[in-house]
Short mmCIF file of C-alpha atoms and ligand atoms in Angstrom, two decimals:
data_model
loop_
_atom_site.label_atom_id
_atom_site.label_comp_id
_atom_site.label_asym_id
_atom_site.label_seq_id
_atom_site.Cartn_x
_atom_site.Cartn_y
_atom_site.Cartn_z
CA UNK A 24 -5.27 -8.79 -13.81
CA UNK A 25 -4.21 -12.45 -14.38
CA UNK A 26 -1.14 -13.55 -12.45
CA UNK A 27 -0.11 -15.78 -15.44
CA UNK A 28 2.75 -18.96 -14.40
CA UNK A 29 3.26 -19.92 -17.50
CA UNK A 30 4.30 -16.79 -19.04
CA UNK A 31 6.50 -15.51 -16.11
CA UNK A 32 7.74 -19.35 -15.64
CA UNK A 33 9.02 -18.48 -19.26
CA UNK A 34 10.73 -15.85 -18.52
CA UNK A 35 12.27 -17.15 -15.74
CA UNK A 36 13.67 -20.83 -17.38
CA UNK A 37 14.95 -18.30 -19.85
CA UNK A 38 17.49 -16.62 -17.70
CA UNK A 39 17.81 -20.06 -15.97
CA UNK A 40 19.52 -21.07 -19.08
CA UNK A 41 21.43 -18.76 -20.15
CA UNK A 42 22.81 -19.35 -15.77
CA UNK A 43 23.23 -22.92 -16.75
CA UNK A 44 25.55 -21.72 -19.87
CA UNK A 45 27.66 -19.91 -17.87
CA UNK A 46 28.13 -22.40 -14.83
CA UNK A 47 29.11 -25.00 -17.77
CA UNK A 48 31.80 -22.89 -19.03
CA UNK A 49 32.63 -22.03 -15.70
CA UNK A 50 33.05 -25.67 -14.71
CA UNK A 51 33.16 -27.80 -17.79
CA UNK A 52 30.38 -30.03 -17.19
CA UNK A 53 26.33 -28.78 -16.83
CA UNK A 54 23.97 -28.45 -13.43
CA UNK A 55 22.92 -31.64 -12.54
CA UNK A 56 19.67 -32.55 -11.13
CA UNK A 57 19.18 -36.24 -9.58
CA UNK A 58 15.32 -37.43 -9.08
CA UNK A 59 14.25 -40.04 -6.60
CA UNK A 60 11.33 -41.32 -8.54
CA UNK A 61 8.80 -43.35 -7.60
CA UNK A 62 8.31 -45.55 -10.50
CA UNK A 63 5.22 -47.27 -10.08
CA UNK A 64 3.00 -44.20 -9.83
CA UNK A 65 1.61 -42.81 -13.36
CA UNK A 66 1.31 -39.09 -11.68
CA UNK A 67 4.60 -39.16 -10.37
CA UNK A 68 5.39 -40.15 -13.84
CA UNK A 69 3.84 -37.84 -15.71
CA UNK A 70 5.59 -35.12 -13.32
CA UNK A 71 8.92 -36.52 -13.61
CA UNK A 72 8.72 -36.50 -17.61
CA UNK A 73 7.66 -32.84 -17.67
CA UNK A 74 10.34 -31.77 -15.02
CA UNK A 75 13.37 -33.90 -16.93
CA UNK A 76 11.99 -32.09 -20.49
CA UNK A 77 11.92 -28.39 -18.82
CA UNK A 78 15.12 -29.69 -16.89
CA UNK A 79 16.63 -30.83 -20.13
CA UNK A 80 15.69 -27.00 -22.29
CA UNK A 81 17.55 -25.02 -19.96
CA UNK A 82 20.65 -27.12 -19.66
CA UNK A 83 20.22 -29.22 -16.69
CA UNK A 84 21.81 -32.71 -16.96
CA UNK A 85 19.41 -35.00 -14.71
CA UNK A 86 20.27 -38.36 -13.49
CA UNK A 87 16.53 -40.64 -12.97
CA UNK A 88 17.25 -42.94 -10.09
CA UNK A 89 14.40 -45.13 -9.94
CA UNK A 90 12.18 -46.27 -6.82
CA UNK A 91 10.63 -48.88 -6.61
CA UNK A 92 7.23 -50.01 -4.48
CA UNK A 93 9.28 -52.29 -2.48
CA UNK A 94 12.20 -49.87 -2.25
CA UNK A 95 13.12 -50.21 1.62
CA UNK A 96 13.49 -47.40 3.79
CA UNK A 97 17.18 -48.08 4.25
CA UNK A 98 17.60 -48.29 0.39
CA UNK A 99 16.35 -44.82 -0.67
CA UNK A 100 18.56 -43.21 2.30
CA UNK A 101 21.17 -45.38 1.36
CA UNK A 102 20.83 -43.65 -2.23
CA UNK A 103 20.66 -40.30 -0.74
CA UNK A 104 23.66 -40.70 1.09
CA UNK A 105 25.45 -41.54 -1.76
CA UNK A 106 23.99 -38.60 -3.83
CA UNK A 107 25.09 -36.13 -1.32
CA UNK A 108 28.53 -37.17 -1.64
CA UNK A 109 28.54 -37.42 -5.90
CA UNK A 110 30.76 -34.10 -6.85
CA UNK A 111 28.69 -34.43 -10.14
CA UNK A 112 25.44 -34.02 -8.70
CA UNK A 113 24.34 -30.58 -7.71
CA UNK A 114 20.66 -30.84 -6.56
CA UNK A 115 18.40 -33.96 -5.40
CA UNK A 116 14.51 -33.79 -5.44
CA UNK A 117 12.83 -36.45 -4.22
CA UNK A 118 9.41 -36.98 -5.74
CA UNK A 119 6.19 -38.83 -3.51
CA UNK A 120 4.53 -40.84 -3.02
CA UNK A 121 7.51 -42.32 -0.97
CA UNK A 122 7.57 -46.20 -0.81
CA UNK A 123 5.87 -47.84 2.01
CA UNK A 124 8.00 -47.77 5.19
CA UNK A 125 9.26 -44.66 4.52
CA UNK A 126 9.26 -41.10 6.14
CA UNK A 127 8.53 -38.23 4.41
CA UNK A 128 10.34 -35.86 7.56
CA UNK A 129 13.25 -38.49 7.62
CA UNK A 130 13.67 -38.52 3.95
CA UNK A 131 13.96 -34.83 3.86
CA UNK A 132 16.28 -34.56 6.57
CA UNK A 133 18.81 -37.12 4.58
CA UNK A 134 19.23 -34.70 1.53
CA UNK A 135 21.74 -32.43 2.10
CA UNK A 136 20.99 -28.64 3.24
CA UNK A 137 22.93 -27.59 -0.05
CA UNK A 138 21.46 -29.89 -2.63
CA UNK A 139 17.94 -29.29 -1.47
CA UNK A 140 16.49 -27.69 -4.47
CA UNK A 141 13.04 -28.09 -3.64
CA UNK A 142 13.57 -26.53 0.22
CA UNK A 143 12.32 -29.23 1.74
CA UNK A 144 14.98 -30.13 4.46
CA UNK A 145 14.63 -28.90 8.03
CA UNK A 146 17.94 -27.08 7.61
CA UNK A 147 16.63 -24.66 4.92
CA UNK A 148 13.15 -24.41 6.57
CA UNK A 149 15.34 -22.71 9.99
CA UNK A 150 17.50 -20.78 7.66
CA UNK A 151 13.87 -19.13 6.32
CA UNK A 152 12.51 -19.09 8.97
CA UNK A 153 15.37 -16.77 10.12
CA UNK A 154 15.38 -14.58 6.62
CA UNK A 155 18.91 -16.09 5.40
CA UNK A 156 17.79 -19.26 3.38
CA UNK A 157 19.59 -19.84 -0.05
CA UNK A 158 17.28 -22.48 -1.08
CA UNK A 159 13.56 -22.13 -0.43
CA UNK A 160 10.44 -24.44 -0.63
CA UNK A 161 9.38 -24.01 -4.30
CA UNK A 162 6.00 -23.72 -4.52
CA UNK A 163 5.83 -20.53 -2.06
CA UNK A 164 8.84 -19.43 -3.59
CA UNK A 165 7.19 -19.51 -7.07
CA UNK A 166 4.06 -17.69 -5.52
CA UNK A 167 6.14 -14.61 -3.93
CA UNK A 168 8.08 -14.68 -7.84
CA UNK A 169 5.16 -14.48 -9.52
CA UNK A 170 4.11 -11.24 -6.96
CA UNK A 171 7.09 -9.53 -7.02
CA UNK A 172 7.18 -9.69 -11.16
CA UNK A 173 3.51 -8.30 -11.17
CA UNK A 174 4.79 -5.94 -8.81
CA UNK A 175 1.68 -6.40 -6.45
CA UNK A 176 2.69 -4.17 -3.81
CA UNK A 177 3.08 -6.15 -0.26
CA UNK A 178 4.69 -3.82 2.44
CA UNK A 179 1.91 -3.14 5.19
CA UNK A 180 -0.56 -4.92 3.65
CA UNK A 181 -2.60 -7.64 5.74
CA UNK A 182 -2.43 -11.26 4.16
CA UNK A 183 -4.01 -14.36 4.70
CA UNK A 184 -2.47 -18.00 4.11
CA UNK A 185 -5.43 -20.42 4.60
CA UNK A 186 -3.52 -23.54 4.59
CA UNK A 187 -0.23 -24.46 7.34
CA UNK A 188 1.96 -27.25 5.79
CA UNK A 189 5.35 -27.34 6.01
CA UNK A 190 5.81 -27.29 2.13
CA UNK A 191 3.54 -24.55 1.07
CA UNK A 192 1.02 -22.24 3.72
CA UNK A 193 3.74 -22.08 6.41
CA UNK A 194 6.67 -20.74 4.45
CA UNK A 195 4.78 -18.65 2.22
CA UNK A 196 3.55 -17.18 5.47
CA UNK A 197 7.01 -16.72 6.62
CA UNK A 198 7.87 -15.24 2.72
CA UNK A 199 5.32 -13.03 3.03
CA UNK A 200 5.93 -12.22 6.50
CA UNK A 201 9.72 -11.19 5.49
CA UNK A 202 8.31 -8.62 2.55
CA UNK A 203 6.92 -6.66 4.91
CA UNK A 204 3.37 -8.27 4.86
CA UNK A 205 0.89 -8.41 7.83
CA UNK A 206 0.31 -12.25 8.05
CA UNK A 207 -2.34 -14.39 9.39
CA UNK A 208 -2.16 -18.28 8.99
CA UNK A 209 -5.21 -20.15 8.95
CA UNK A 210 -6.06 -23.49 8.72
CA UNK A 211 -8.79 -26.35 9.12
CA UNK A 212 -9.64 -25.16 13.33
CA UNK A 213 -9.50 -21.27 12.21
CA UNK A 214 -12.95 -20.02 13.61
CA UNK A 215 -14.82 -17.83 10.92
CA UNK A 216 -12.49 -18.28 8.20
CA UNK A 217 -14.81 -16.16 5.79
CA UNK A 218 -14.66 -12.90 8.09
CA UNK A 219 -10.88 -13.46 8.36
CA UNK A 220 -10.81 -13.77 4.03
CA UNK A 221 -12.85 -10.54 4.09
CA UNK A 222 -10.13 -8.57 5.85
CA UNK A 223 -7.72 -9.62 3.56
CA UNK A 224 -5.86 -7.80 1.12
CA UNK A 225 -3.98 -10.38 -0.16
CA UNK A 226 -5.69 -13.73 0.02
CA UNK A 227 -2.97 -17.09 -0.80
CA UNK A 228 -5.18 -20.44 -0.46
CA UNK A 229 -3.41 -23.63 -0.27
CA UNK A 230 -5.79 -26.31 1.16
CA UNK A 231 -6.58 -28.67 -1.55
CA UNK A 232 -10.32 -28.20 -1.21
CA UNK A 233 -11.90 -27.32 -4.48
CA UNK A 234 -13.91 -23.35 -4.01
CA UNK A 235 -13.27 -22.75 -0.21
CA UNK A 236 -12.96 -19.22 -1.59
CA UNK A 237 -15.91 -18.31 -2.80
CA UNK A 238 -16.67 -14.82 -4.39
CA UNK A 239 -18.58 -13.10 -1.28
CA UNK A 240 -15.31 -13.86 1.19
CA UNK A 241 -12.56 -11.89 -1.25
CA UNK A 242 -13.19 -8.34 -1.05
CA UNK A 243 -13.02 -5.61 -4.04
CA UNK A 244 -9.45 -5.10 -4.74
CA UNK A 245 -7.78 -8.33 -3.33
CA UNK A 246 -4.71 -9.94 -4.57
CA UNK A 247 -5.74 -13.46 -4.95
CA UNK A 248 -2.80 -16.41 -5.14
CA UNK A 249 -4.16 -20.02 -5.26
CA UNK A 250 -2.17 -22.87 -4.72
CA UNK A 251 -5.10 -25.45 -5.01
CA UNK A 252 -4.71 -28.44 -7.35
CA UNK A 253 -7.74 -30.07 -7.12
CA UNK A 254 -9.18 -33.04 -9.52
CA UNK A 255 -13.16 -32.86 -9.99
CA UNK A 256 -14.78 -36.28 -10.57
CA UNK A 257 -14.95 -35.21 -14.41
CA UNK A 258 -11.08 -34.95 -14.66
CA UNK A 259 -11.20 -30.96 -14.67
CA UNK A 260 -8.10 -29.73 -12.63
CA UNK A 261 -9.37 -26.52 -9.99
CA UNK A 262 -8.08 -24.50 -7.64
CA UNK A 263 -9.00 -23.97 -4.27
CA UNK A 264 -10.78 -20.38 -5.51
CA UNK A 265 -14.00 -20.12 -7.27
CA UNK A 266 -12.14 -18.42 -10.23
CA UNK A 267 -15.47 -17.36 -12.17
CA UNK A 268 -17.02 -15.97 -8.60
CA UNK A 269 -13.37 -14.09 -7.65
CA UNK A 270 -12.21 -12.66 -10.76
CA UNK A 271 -15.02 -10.13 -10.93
CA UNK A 272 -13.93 -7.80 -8.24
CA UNK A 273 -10.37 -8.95 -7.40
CA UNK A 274 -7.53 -7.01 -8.71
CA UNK A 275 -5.59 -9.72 -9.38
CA UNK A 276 -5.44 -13.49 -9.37
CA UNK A 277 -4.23 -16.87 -10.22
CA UNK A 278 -5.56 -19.28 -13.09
CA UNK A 279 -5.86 -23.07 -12.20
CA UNK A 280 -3.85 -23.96 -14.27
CA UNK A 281 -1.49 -21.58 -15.52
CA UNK A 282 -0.86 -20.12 -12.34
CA UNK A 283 1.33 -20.71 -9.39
CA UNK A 284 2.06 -24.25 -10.67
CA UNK A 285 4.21 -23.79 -13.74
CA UNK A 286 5.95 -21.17 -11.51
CA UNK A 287 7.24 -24.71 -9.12
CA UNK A 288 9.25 -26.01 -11.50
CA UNK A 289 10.70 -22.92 -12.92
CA UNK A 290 12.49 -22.14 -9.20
CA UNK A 291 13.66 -25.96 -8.74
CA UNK A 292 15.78 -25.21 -12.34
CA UNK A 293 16.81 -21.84 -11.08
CA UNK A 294 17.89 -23.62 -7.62
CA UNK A 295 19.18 -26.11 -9.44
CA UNK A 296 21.48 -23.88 -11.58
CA UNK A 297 21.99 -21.94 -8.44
CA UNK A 298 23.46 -24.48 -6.28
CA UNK A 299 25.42 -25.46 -9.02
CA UNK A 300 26.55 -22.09 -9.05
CA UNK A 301 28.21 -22.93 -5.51
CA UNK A 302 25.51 -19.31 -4.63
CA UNK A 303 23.45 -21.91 -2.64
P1 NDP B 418 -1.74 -30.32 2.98
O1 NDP B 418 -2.88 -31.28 2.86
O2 NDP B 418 -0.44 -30.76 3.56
O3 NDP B 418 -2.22 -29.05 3.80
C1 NDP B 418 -3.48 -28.50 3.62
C2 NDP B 418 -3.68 -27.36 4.59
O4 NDP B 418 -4.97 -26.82 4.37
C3 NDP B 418 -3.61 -27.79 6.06
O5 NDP B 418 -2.90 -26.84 6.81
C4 NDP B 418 -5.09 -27.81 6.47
O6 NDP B 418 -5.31 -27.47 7.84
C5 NDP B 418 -5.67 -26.72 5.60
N1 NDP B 418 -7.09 -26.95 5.39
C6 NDP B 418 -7.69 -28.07 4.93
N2 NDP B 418 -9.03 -27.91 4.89
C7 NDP B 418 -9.27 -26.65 5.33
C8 NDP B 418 -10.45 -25.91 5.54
N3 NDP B 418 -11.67 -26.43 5.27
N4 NDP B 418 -10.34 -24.66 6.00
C9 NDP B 418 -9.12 -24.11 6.27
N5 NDP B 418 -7.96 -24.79 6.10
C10 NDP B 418 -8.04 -26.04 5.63
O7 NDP B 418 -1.54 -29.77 1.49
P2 NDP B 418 -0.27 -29.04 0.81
O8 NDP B 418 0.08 -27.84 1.57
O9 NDP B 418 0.78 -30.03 0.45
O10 NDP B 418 -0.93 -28.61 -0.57
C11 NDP B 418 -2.00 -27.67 -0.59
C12 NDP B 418 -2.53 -27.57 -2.00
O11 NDP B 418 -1.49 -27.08 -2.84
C13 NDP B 418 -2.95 -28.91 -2.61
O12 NDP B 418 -4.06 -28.70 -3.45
C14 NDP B 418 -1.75 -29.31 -3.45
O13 NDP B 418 -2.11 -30.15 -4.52
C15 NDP B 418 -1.31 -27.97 -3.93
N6 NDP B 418 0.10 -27.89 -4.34
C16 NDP B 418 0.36 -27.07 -5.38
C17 NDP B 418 1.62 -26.93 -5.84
C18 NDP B 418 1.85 -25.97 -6.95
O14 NDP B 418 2.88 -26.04 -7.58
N7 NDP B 418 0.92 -25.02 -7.19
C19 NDP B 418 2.74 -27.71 -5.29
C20 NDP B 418 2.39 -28.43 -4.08
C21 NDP B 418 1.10 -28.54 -3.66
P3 NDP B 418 -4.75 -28.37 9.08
O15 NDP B 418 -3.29 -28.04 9.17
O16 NDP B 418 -5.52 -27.87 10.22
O17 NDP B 418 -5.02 -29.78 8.70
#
């Protein structure tokens, strides 16, 4: 079975907008999404166009605030601060690369706990950590969405994160961990990674190193979720997971693309909407 983003992200920007409606009426004015965006890098472009046209279809407002190369450190906190306190802004993602000089941990800390609709800040990573978090980090978030929808059963059953960062491995681990799963993190020191993938009956790679997985370490009936995003020389775009190796004997799995990544955007919207919503 193909865990397929793009139609579930469909789905979900669906009911995202018919949210968005309501909070409108509710409020009189639409969600509003601001974007630090760094202007001067074309894939940070490209990412910002596509998020302000999905952003746009479902009813999102979204206010570009532009960043510069030589934006200073105390400039883009200085703009944060200021969209924390703006009553018509509901959510702030802030996009890297960050100008030089700044922070990536600082810059998360200075957006607001209940604008954070990408999960980032350290105050939503403690509230999942502890099971109660209204926003969460959106790439895991998207990954345990696009489980739950295929109904992949996850209660007892042993899964390994290869991959620890802050943003995706550790809270899916923690996601996971809070449905019940049996959870091993692994990472670049973990000795005999492919014995620990064999055990595995769910198997969530997010290392950013094209095939790690490679057909002999998932065994027959795995659940495979790849985060990988991974550019070959030739411009092809990868996951970490040698799809054509895997998808013989797994019972499920992920597309690069078309998997977990459509599935990203779709929950920043729905946070969006959500914080808007005053749920958040
Ligand atoms: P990071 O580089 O921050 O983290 C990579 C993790 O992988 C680290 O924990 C690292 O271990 C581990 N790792 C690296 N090499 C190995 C190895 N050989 N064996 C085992 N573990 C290894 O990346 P991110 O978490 O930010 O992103 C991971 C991937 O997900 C990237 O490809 C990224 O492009 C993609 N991504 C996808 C998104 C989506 O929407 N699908 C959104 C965001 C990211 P250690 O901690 O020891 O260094």
């Amino acid at each position: 079975m193909i865990l397929d983003g793009r139609v579930v992200a469909r789905a979900m920007r669906a009911d995202t907008r018919q949210a968005a409606e309501r909070v409108t009426a509710q409020r009189g004015r639409s969600p509003a999404l601001a974007v630090l965006h760094p202007t001067d890098d074309a894939a940070a472009r490209s990412y910002v166009r596509a998020l302000v046209r999905a952003a746009t279809d479902v009813g999102i407002t979204c206010r570009i605030v532009p960043l510069a190369a030589d934006t200073t450190r105390a400039q883009v906190l200085a703009q944060l601060a200021q969209l924390n306190g703006d009553p018509q802004i509901d959510g702030i993602m802030v996009q890297t690369p960050l100008p030089v000089g700044c922070d990536a941990a600082e810059v998360s800390r200075a957006v607001a706990a209940s604008k954070d609709v990408d999960g980032v800040s350290p105050w939503n990573a403690g509230e999942l950590s502890h099971g109660r978090a209204a926003l969460l980090p959106a790439t895991p978030a998207g990954g345990m969405a696009l489980l739950r929808h295929y109904q992949i059963p996850l209660v007892g059953r042993h899964a390994v994160v290869i991959g620890r960062s802050a943003v995706v491995g550790r809270p899916m681990a923690l996601l996971l961990s809070h449905a019940h799963a049996t959870v091993t993190l692994a990472h670049s020191r973990t000795a005999n990674l492919a014995a620990l993938v064999r055990c595995a009956d769910i198997v969530v790679s997010a290392t950013g190193r094209a095939g790690i997985i490679t057909g002999e370490m998932v065994r027959p009936g795995a659940v495979v979720v790849d985060f990988g995003i991974n550019v070959l020389a030739d411009g092809t775009i990868v996951g970490d997971v040698d799809f054509a190796a895997v998808s013989t004997h797994a019972a499920a799995i992920t597309p690069v693309p078309g998997g977990t990544g459509p599935m990203t955007t779709a929950i920043v919207l729905q946070q969006v909407v959500d914080a808007a919503a005053g749920a958040a």
